[in-house]
Tab-separated table of C-alpha atoms and ligand atoms in Angstrom:
chain	number	residue	atom	x	y	z
A	43	MET	CA	-23.840	-1.691	6.344
A	44	SER	CA	-21.293	1.100	5.892
A	45	VAL	CA	-19.417	2.259	8.987
A	46	ALA	CA	-17.560	5.132	7.368
A	47	LYS	CA	-16.138	7.505	9.976
A	48	LYS	CA	-15.850	10.414	7.560
A	49	GLN	CA	-17.428	11.133	4.176
A	50	TYR	CA	-14.920	11.413	1.347
A	51	LYS	CA	-15.960	12.964	-1.974
A	52	ARG	CA	-12.830	11.627	-3.583
A	53	ILE	CA	-10.433	9.043	-2.165
A	54	THR	CA	-6.748	9.955	-2.239
A	55	THR	CA	-3.702	8.145	-0.923
A	56	ASN	CA	-3.875	10.498	2.091
A	57	SER	CA	-7.498	9.510	2.747
A	58	LEU	CA	-6.380	5.898	3.150
A	59	VAL	CA	-3.700	6.801	5.693
A	60	GLU	CA	-6.297	8.925	7.506
A	61	MET	CA	-8.794	6.030	7.486
A	62	LYS	CA	-6.232	3.806	9.166
A	63	ALA	CA	-5.465	6.476	11.763
A	64	ASN	CA	-9.213	6.781	12.457
A	65	GLY	CA	-9.695	3.022	12.718
A	66	GLU	CA	-11.844	2.887	9.577
A	67	LYS	CA	-11.313	-0.252	7.481
A	68	ILE	CA	-10.548	0.210	3.793
A	69	SER	CA	-12.553	-1.590	1.083
A	70	MET	CA	-10.848	-2.517	-2.168
A	71	LEU	CA	-11.971	-4.591	-5.178
A	72	THR	CA	-10.568	-5.318	-8.619
A	73	ALA	CA	-12.000	-4.051	-11.912
A	74	TYR	CA	-10.738	-4.271	-15.451
A	75	ASP	CA	-13.513	-2.589	-17.440
A	76	TYR	CA	-15.760	0.476	-17.485
A	77	THR	CA	-19.102	-1.177	-16.639
A	78	MET	CA	-17.857	-3.099	-13.604
A	79	ALA	CA	-15.844	-0.107	-12.357
A	80	LYS	CA	-18.937	2.132	-12.598
A	81	ILE	CA	-20.956	-0.240	-10.385
A	82	ILE	CA	-18.131	-0.684	-7.864
A	83	ASP	CA	-17.472	3.063	-7.643
A	84	GLY	CA	-21.205	3.775	-7.320
A	85	ALA	CA	-21.363	1.317	-4.414
A	86	GLY	CA	-18.774	3.418	-2.576
A	87	ILE	CA	-15.814	1.028	-2.591
A	88	ASP	CA	-12.734	3.047	-1.580
A	89	VAL	CA	-10.061	1.626	-3.871
A	90	ILE	CA	-10.330	-0.025	-7.281
A	91	LEU	CA	-7.378	-2.185	-8.201
A	92	VAL	CA	-6.758	-2.747	-11.880
A	93	GLY	CA	-5.008	-5.984	-10.998
A	94	ASP	CA	-2.805	-8.007	-13.256
A	95	SER	CA	-5.261	-10.762	-12.284
A	96	ALA	CA	-6.874	-9.491	-15.513
A	97	SER	CA	-4.437	-11.946	-17.076
A	98	ASN	CA	-6.396	-14.806	-15.442
A	99	VAL	CA	-9.893	-13.357	-15.230
A	100	MET	CA	-10.125	-11.501	-18.539
A	101	ALA	CA	-7.714	-13.401	-20.771
A	102	GLY	CA	-7.854	-16.931	-19.302
A	103	HIS	CA	-4.117	-17.284	-18.697
A	104	GLU	CA	-2.981	-19.635	-15.957
A	105	THR	CA	-0.772	-16.971	-14.325
A	106	THR	CA	-0.435	-13.190	-14.197
A	107	LEU	CA	2.857	-13.271	-16.077
A	108	PRO	CA	1.682	-12.922	-19.712
A	109	ILE	CA	-0.249	-9.637	-19.383
A	110	THR	CA	1.572	-6.718	-21.035
A	111	LEU	CA	2.005	-3.078	-20.091
A	112	ASP	CA	-0.146	-2.040	-23.081
A	113	GLN	CA	-2.935	-4.383	-21.971
A	114	MET	CA	-2.797	-3.075	-18.377
A	115	ILE	CA	-3.022	0.482	-19.699
A	116	TYR	CA	-6.056	-0.454	-21.813
A	117	HIS	CA	-7.850	-1.988	-18.794
A	118	ALA	CA	-6.870	0.884	-16.495
A	119	SER	CA	-8.014	3.623	-18.870
A	120	SER	CA	-11.428	1.912	-19.182
A	121	VAL	CA	-11.717	1.836	-15.375
A	122	VAL	CA	-10.591	5.447	-14.911
A	123	ARG	CA	-13.346	6.691	-17.259
A	124	ALA	CA	-15.955	5.213	-14.890
A	125	ILE	CA	-14.744	6.693	-11.616
A	126	ASP	CA	-16.135	9.574	-9.556
A	127	ARG	CA	-14.818	8.705	-6.105
A	128	ALA	CA	-12.540	5.690	-5.805
A	129	LEU	CA	-8.741	5.717	-5.880
A	130	VAL	CA	-7.578	3.731	-8.924
A	131	VAL	CA	-4.420	1.671	-8.363
A	132	VAL	CA	-2.862	-0.073	-11.360
A	133	ASP	CA	-0.619	-3.137	-11.221
A	134	ILE	CA	2.690	-2.701	-12.980
A	135	PRO	CA	2.989	-6.003	-14.866
A	136	PHE	CA	5.677	-8.657	-14.773
A	137	GLY	CA	8.639	-7.823	-17.003
A	138	SER	CA	8.073	-4.073	-17.018
A	139	TYR	CA	9.984	-3.103	-13.840
A	140	GLN	CA	12.335	-5.881	-12.762
A	141	SER	CA	15.379	-5.236	-14.932
A	142	ASP	CA	16.361	-1.792	-13.660
A	143	PRO	CA	14.963	1.308	-11.948
A	144	LYS	CA	14.943	3.318	-15.186
A	145	GLU	CA	12.746	0.745	-16.904
A	146	ALA	CA	10.504	0.662	-13.810
A	147	LEU	CA	10.117	4.431	-13.907
A	148	ARG	CA	9.393	4.432	-17.657
A	149	SER	CA	6.654	1.808	-17.172
A	150	ALA	CA	5.139	3.636	-14.198
A	151	ILE	CA	5.092	6.907	-16.152
A	152	ARG	CA	3.365	5.208	-19.092
A	153	ILE	CA	0.655	3.883	-16.750
A	154	MET	CA	0.075	7.282	-15.158
A	155	LYS	CA	0.158	9.248	-18.433
A	156	GLU	CA	-1.752	6.887	-20.704
A	157	SER	CA	-4.366	5.433	-18.322
A	158	GLY	CA	-5.000	8.311	-15.913
A	159	GLY	CA	-4.679	5.906	-12.946
A	160	HIS	CA	-3.855	7.448	-9.579
A	161	ALA	CA	-1.158	5.089	-8.302
A	162	ILE	CA	0.714	1.922	-9.171
A	163	LYS	CA	1.242	-1.351	-7.307
A	164	VAL	CA	4.489	-3.344	-7.347
A	165	GLU	CA	5.213	-6.836	-6.063
A	166	GLY	CA	8.258	-7.452	-3.885
A	167	GLY	CA	10.437	-6.112	-1.082
A	168	LYS	CA	14.139	-5.347	-0.779
A	169	GLU	CA	14.935	-6.735	-4.246
A	170	ILE	CA	12.969	-3.903	-5.904
A	171	LYS	CA	13.971	-1.149	-3.464
A	172	ASP	CA	15.809	1.000	-6.030
A	173	SER	CA	12.929	0.828	-8.510
A	174	VAL	CA	10.385	1.817	-5.856
A	175	LYS	CA	12.620	4.734	-4.807
A	176	ARG	CA	12.953	5.947	-8.372
A	177	ILE	CA	9.201	5.758	-9.080
A	178	LEU	CA	8.381	7.583	-5.842
A	179	ALA	CA	10.977	10.250	-6.615
A	180	ALA	CA	9.022	11.047	-9.793
A	181	GLY	CA	5.943	11.801	-7.677
A	182	ILE	CA	4.092	8.590	-8.492
A	183	PRO	CA	2.291	7.004	-5.512
A	184	VAL	CA	3.260	3.379	-4.924
A	185	MET	CA	1.380	0.562	-3.189
A	186	GLY	CA	3.528	-2.435	-2.223
A	187	HIS	CA	2.523	-6.103	-2.371
A	188	LEU	CA	4.159	-8.736	-0.121
A	189	GLY	CA	3.500	-12.326	0.926
A	190	LEU	CA	2.171	-14.392	-1.950
A	191	THR	CA	3.247	-12.347	-4.950
A	192	PRO	CA	1.726	-14.111	-7.976
A	193	GLN	CA	4.314	-12.723	-10.411
A	194	SER	CA	6.848	-14.976	-8.604
A	195	ILE	CA	4.687	-18.097	-8.771
A	196	TYR	CA	7.311	-20.109	-10.631
A	197	LYS	CA	9.819	-19.347	-7.853
A	198	PHE	CA	7.326	-20.341	-5.110
A	199	GLY	CA	5.990	-23.366	-7.007
A	200	THR	CA	2.555	-23.242	-5.310
A	201	TYR	CA	-0.151	-20.773	-4.264
A	202	THR	CA	-0.032	-21.904	-0.611
A	203	VAL	CA	0.206	-19.579	2.411
A	204	ARG	CA	3.507	-17.658	2.606
A	205	ALA	CA	5.688	-16.619	5.560
A	206	LYS	CA	4.702	-19.436	7.906
A	207	GLU	CA	8.373	-19.897	8.774
A	208	GLU	CA	10.142	-17.438	11.072
A	209	GLU	CA	12.797	-16.384	8.546
A	210	GLU	CA	10.331	-15.459	5.786
A	211	ALA	CA	8.032	-13.758	8.309
A	212	GLU	CA	10.916	-11.621	9.620
A	213	GLN	CA	11.905	-10.641	6.071
A	214	LEU	CA	8.303	-9.704	5.294
A	215	LYS	CA	8.131	-7.473	8.385
A	216	GLU	CA	11.371	-5.762	7.352
A	217	ASP	CA	10.131	-5.328	3.773
A	218	ALA	CA	6.878	-3.730	4.965
A	219	LYS	CA	8.829	-1.257	7.124
A	220	MET	CA	11.199	-0.548	4.256
A	221	LEU	CA	8.281	0.194	1.884
A	222	GLU	CA	6.856	2.580	4.471
A	223	ARG	CA	10.255	4.288	4.928
A	224	LEU	CA	10.639	4.735	1.184
A	225	GLY	CA	7.267	6.494	1.036
A	226	CYS	CA	4.763	3.884	-0.193
A	227	PHE	CA	1.210	4.833	0.802
A	228	ALA	CA	-0.056	1.280	1.466
A	229	VAL	CA	0.875	-2.354	1.153
A	230	VAL	CA	-1.104	-5.437	0.148
A	231	LEU	CA	-0.406	-8.616	2.128
A	232	GLU	CA	-1.548	-11.724	0.299
A	233	LYS	CA	-2.060	-15.162	1.850
A	234	VAL	CA	-0.030	-14.874	5.031
A	235	PRO	CA	-0.946	-15.980	8.588
A	236	ALA	CA	-3.481	-13.655	10.228
A	237	LYS	CA	-1.211	-13.160	13.252
A	238	LEU	CA	1.640	-11.941	11.063
A	239	ALA	CA	-0.590	-9.557	9.071
A	240	LYS	CA	-1.914	-8.087	12.315
A	241	ALA	CA	1.622	-7.576	13.635
A	242	VAL	CA	2.701	-5.890	10.372
A	243	ALA	CA	-0.373	-3.631	10.397
A	244	LYS	CA	0.489	-2.575	13.967
A	245	SER	CA	4.117	-1.899	13.087
A	246	VAL	CA	3.498	0.579	10.243
A	247	ARG	CA	1.536	3.808	9.885
A	248	ILE	CA	0.510	3.102	6.290
A	249	PRO	CA	-2.523	0.871	5.655
A	250	VAL	CA	-2.055	-2.852	5.195
A	251	ILE	CA	-4.693	-4.278	2.849
A	252	GLY	CA	-5.154	-8.026	3.240
A	253	ILE	CA	-6.276	-10.808	0.947
A	254	GLY	CA	-6.266	-14.099	2.785
A	255	ALA	CA	-4.479	-12.307	5.617
A	256	GLY	CA	-7.192	-12.216	8.306
A	257	ASN	CA	-9.080	-9.498	10.082
A	258	GLY	CA	-6.149	-7.674	11.652
A	259	ALA	CA	-5.306	-5.881	8.399
A	260	ASP	CA	-6.458	-2.287	7.878
A	261	GLY	CA	-8.561	-3.207	4.856
A	262	GLN	CA	-9.519	-6.045	2.549
A	263	VAL	CA	-9.263	-6.706	-1.171
A	264	LEU	CA	-10.900	-9.427	-3.238
A	265	VAL	CA	-11.021	-10.192	-6.936
A	266	THR	CA	-14.504	-8.987	-7.920
A	267	HIS	CA	-15.270	-11.894	-10.243
A	268	ASP	CA	-14.510	-14.286	-7.364
A	269	MET	CA	-16.620	-12.508	-4.726
A	270	LEU	CA	-19.526	-12.267	-7.180
A	271	GLY	CA	-19.314	-16.015	-7.799
A	272	MET	CA	-18.724	-15.578	-11.531
A	273	THR	CA	-15.692	-17.829	-11.247
A	274	HIS	CA	-16.585	-21.084	-9.528
A	275	GLU	CA	-13.543	-23.323	-9.762
A	276	PHE	CA	-11.406	-21.148	-7.449
A	277	ASN	CA	-12.334	-21.889	-3.833
A	278	PRO	CA	-9.700	-20.680	-1.372
A	279	ARG	CA	-10.683	-20.557	2.296
A	280	PHE	CA	-10.378	-16.752	2.419
A	281	LEU	CA	-12.943	-16.148	-0.338
A	282	ARG	CA	-16.428	-15.039	0.721
A	283	ARG	CA	-18.907	-15.217	-2.158
A	284	TYR	CA	-21.602	-12.534	-2.047
A	285	LEU	CA	-23.526	-13.829	-5.060
A	286	ASP	CA	-23.743	-16.951	-7.179
A	287	MET	CA	-23.462	-15.151	-10.504
A	288	TYR	CA	-22.253	-18.272	-12.261
A	289	THR	CA	-25.596	-19.988	-11.657
A	290	ALA	CA	-27.678	-16.833	-12.166
A	291	MET	CA	-25.955	-16.052	-15.471
A	292	THR	CA	-26.089	-19.626	-16.707
A	293	ASP	CA	-29.844	-19.732	-15.957
A	294	ALA	CA	-30.356	-16.408	-17.786
A	295	PHE	CA	-28.417	-17.586	-20.860
A	296	LYS	CA	-30.372	-20.853	-20.936
A	297	GLN	CA	-33.674	-19.000	-20.633
A	298	TYR	CA	-32.675	-16.613	-23.446
A	299	LYS	CA	-31.754	-19.556	-25.661
A	300	ALA	CA	-35.085	-21.247	-24.918
A	301	ASP	CA	-36.988	-18.003	-25.640
A	302	VAL	CA	-35.194	-17.512	-28.978
A	303	LYS	CA	-35.684	-21.127	-30.034
A	304	SER	CA	-39.369	-21.111	-29.105
A	305	GLY	CA	-40.011	-17.759	-30.806
A	306	ASP	CA	-41.147	-16.248	-27.481
A	307	PHE	CA	-38.468	-13.520	-27.786
A	308	PRO	CA	-39.038	-10.876	-29.030
A	309	ASN	CA	-42.727	-10.386	-28.313
A	310	GLU	CA	-45.096	-7.652	-29.590
A	311	GLU	CA	-43.740	-5.035	-27.137
A	312	GLU	CA	-40.126	-5.834	-27.917
A	313	GLN	CA	-40.264	-4.870	-31.583
A	314	TYR	CA	-40.787	-1.728	-33.710
B	455	LIG	O1	-3.935	-8.695	-9.385
B	455	LIG	C1	-4.691	-8.705	-8.385
B	455	LIG	O2	-5.908	-8.867	-8.487
B	455	LIG	C2	-4.079	-8.521	-7.069
B	455	LIG	C3	-4.935	-8.729	-5.867
B	455	LIG	C4	-5.224	-10.175	-5.678
B	455	LIG	C5	-4.364	-8.125	-4.652
B	455	LIG	O3	-2.921	-8.226	-6.980
């Protein structure tokens, strides 16, 4: 059941900050194509993330690293065409913003110009400060992403919970405050202890959107294909599955095959 405190015709970055101030939780899901985005937007989800998880979900890569800027723009432009209400945030992919702030700005501008997305998301804290500053200075809204940042998976070595140790937790808190100071409109916290996420959410005015970060965050994001149960080999503790699409789709495909083989499909009404 929806517990919206205010009706929004169109979600903007300011609406999200207002939602946090009003104590209204923010809903966010991923989409990479027109059809899925249309359904998600129609259901009233506040933010659609064109995540670089498209690299895993759409293209079958093991990590998010291989997806290119051109491919992200293709996915994002398909999503943008479907939207009436949601804010569309687009991941800036690995290798398109790390070398220097000018490259970061060029990539961010390409996303905004060529896809029509409303904002970009970057992974990292103090190490990307200058790039974030430069992108924001061009008037492009930026969402941060801290904690488990999948573009750094080869540095971390595993997908386990981040910032369990004091030193990393302190750095994460500082990074979140820095992103707020720079002018980011929100920050994603992925796979960190619930207590830490709650403390970060309390310490900043901008919304903290959690994934595997507990209920103290200001909103939640999931990968749509995971929450629909289309993927079934990925079973982290934080994932709630709302459907078992893997089974439903497999059954439908099997039934279709049986109907074709038996000659049952198409019947009299299904032909011209
Ligand atoms: O790429 C993605 O889907 C993400 C979410 C998991 C936050 O970054």
